mmCIF file with all atom_site columns, C-alpha atoms in Angstrom:
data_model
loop_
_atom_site.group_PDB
_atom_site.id
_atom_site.type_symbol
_atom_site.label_atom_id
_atom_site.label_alt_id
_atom_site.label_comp_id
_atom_site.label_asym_id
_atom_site.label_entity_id
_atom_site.label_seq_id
_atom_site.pdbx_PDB_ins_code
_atom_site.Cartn_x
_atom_site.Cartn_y
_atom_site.Cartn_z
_atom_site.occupancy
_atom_site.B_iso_or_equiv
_atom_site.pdbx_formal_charge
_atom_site.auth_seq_id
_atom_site.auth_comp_id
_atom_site.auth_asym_id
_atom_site.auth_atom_id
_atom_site.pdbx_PDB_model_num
ATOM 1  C CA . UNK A 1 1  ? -10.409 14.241 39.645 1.00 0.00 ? 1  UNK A CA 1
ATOM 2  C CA . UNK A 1 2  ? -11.229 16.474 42.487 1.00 0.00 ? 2  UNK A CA 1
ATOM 3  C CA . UNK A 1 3  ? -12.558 15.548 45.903 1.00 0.00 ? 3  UNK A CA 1
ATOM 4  C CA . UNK A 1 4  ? -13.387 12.054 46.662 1.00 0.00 ? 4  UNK A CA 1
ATOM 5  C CA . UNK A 1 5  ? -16.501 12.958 48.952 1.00 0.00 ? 5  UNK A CA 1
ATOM 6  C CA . UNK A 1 6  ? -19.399 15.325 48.311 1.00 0.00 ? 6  UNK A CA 1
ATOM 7  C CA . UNK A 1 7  ? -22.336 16.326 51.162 1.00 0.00 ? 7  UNK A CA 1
ATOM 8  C CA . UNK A 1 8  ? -25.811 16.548 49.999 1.00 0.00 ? 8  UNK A CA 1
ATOM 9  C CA . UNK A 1 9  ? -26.956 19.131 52.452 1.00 0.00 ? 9  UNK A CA 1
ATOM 10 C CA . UNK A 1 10 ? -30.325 19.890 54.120 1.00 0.00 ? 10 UNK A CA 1
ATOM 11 C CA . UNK A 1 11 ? -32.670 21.978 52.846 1.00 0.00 ? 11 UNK A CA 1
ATOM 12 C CA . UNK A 1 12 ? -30.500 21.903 49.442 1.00 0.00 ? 12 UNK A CA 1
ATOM 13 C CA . UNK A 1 13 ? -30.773 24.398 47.075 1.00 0.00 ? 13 UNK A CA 1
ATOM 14 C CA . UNK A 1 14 ? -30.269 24.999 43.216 1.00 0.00 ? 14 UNK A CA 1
ATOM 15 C CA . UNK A 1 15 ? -26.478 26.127 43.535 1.00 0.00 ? 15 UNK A CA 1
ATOM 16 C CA . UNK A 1 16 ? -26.013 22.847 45.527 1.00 0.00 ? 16 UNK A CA 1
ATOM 17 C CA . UNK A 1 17 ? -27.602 20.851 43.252 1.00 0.00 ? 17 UNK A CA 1
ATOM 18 C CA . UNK A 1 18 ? -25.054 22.478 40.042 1.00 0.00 ? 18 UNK A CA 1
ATOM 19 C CA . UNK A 1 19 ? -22.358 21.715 42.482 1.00 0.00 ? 19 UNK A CA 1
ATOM 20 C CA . UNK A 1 20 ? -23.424 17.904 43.203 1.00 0.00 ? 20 UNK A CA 1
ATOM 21 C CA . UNK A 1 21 ? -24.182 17.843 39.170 1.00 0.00 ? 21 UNK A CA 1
ATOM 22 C CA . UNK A 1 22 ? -20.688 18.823 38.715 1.00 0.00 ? 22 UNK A CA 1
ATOM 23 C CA . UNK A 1 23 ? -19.184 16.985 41.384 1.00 0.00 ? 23 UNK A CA 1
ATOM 24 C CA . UNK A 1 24 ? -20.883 13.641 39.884 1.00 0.00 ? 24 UNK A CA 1
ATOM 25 C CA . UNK A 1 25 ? -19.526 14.685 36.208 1.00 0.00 ? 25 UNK A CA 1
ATOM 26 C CA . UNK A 1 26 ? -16.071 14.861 37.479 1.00 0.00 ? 26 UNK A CA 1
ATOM 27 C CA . UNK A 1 27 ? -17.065 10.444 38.163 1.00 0.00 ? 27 UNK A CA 1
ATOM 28 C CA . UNK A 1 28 ? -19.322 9.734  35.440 1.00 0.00 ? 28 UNK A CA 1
ATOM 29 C CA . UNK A 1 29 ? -22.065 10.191 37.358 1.00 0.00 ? 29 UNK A CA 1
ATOM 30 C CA . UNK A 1 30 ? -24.911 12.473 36.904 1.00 0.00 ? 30 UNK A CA 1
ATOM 31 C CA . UNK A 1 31 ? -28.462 13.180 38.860 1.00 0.00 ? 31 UNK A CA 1
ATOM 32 C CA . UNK A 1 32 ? -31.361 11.328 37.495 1.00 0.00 ? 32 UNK A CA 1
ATOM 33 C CA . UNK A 1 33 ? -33.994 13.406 35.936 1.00 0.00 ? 33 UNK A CA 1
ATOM 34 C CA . UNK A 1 34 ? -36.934 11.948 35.891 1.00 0.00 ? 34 UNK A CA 1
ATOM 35 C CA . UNK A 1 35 ? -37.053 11.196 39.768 1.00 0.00 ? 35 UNK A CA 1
ATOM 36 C CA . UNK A 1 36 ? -38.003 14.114 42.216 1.00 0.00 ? 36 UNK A CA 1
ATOM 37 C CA . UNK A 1 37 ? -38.261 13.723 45.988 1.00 0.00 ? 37 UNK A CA 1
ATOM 38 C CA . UNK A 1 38 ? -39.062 16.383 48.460 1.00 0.00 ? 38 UNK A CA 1
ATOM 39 C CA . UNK A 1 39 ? -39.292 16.258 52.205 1.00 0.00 ? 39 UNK A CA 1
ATOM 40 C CA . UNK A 1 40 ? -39.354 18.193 55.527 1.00 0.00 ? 40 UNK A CA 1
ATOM 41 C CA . UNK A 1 41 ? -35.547 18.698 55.244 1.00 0.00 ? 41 UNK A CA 1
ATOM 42 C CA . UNK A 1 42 ? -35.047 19.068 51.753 1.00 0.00 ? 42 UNK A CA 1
ATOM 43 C CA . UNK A 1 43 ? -35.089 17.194 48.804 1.00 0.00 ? 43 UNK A CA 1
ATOM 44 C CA . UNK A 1 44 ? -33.329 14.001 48.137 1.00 0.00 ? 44 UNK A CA 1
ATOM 45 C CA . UNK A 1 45 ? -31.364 13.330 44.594 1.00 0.00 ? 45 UNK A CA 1
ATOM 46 C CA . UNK A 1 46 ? -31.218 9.953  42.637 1.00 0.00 ? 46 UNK A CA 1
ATOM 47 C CA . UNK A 1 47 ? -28.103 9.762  41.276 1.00 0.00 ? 47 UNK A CA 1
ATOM 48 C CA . UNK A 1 48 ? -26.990 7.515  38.133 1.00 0.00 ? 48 UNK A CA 1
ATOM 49 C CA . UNK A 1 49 ? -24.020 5.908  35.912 1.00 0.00 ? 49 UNK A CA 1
ATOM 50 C CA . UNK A 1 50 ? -23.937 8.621  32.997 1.00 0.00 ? 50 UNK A CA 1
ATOM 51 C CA . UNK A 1 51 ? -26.406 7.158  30.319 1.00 0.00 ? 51 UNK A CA 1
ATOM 52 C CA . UNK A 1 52 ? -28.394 5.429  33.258 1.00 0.00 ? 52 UNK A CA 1
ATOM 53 C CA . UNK A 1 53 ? -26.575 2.279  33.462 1.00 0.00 ? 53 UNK A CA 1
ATOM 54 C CA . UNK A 1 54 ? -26.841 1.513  37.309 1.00 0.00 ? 54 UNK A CA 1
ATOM 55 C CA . UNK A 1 55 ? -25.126 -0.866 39.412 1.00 0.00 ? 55 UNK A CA 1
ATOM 56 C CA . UNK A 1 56 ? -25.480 -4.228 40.298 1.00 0.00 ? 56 UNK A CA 1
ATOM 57 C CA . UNK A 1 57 ? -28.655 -4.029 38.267 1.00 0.00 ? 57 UNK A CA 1
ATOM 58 C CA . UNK A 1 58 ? -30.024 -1.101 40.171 1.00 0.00 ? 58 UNK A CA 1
ATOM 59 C CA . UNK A 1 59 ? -31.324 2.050  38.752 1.00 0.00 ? 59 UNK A CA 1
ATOM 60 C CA . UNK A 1 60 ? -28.779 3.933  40.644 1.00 0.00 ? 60 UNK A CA 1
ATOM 61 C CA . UNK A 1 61 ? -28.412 5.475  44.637 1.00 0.00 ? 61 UNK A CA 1
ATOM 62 C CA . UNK A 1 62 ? -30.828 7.556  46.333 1.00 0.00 ? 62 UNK A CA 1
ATOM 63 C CA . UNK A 1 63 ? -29.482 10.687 48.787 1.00 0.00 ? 63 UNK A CA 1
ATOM 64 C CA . UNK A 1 64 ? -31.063 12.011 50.972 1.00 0.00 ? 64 UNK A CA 1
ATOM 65 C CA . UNK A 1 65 ? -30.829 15.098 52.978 1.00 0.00 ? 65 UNK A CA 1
ATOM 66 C CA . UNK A 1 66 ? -27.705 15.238 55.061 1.00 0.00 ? 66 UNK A CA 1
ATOM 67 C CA . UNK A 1 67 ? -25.947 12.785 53.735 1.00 0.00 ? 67 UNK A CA 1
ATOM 68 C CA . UNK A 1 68 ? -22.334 12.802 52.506 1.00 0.00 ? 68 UNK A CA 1
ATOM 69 C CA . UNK A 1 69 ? -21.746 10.336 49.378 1.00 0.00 ? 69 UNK A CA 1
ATOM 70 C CA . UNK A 1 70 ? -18.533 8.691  48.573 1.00 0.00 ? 70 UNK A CA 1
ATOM 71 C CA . UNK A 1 71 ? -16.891 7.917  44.923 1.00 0.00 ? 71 UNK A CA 1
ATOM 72 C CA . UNK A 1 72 ? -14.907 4.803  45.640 1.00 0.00 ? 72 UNK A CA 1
ATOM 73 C CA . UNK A 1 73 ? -13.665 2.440  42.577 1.00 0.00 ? 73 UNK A CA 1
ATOM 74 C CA . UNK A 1 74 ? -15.898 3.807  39.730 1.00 0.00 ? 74 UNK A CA 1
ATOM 75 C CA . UNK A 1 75 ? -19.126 3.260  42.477 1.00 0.00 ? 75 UNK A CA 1
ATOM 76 C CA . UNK A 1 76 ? -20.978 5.975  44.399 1.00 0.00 ? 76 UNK A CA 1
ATOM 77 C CA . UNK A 1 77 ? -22.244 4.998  47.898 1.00 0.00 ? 77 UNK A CA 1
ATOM 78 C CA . UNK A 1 78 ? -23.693 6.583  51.042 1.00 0.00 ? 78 UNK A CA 1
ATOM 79 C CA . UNK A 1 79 ? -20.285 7.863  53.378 1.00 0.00 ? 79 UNK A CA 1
ATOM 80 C CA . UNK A 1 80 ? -20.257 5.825  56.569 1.00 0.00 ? 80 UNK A CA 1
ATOM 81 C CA . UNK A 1 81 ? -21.261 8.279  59.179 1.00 0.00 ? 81 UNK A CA 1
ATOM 82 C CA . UNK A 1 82 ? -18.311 8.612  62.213 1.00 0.00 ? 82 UNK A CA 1
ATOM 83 C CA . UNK A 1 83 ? -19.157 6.535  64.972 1.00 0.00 ? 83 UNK A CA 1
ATOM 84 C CA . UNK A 1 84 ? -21.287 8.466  68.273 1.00 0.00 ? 84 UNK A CA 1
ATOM 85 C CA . UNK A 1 85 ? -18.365 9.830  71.125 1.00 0.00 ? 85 UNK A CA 1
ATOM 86 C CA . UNK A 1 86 ? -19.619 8.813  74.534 1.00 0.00 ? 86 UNK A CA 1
ATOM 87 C CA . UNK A 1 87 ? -19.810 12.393 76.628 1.00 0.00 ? 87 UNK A CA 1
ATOM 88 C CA . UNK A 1 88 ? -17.345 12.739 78.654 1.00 0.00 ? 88 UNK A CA 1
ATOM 89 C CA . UNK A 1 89 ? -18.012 11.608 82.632 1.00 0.00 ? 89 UNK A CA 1
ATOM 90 C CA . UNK A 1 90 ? -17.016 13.799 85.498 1.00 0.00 ? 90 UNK A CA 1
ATOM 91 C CA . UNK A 1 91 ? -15.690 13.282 88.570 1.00 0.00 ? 91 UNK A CA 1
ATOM 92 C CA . UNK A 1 92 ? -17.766 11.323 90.864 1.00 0.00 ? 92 UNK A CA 1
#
């Protein structure tokens, strides 16, 4: 089934968005047509059930730039993002 995590990068670019498309097949997923968004650090993707069934009702996730997505249990959601590392202090 391939890799359980995919990053939708900024400034994205066609070969990104074959790999996402492909990425999402591999889950029954697939981007949404009919919904374009750009922005200052790229574009963001709606993403969708194949055949547009969403969940919960939904009409399906939104990514945006920089963000890693996550195919857990037949669902795709937004990766939690690691927790900020205090800087180290030095000596005082």
């Amino acid at each position: 089934m391939g890799s359980t995590t995919f990053e939708w990068p900024r400034d994205a670019q066609a070969r990104d968005t074959a790999a996402l498309e492909l990425w999402l097949a591999s889950h029954g997923w697939e981007v949404d047509p009919t919904v374009f968004m750009a922005g200052g650090l790229g574009p963001a993707v709606q993403v969708q059930p194949i055949g547009g069934a969403g969940q919960d009702g939904e009409p399906g996730l939104l990514i945006l730039p920089g963000e890693t997505v996550e195919y857990v249990r037949d669902r795709i959601r937004i990766a939690p993002r690691p927790a900020a590392v205090p800087a180290a202090c030095g000596p005082s």
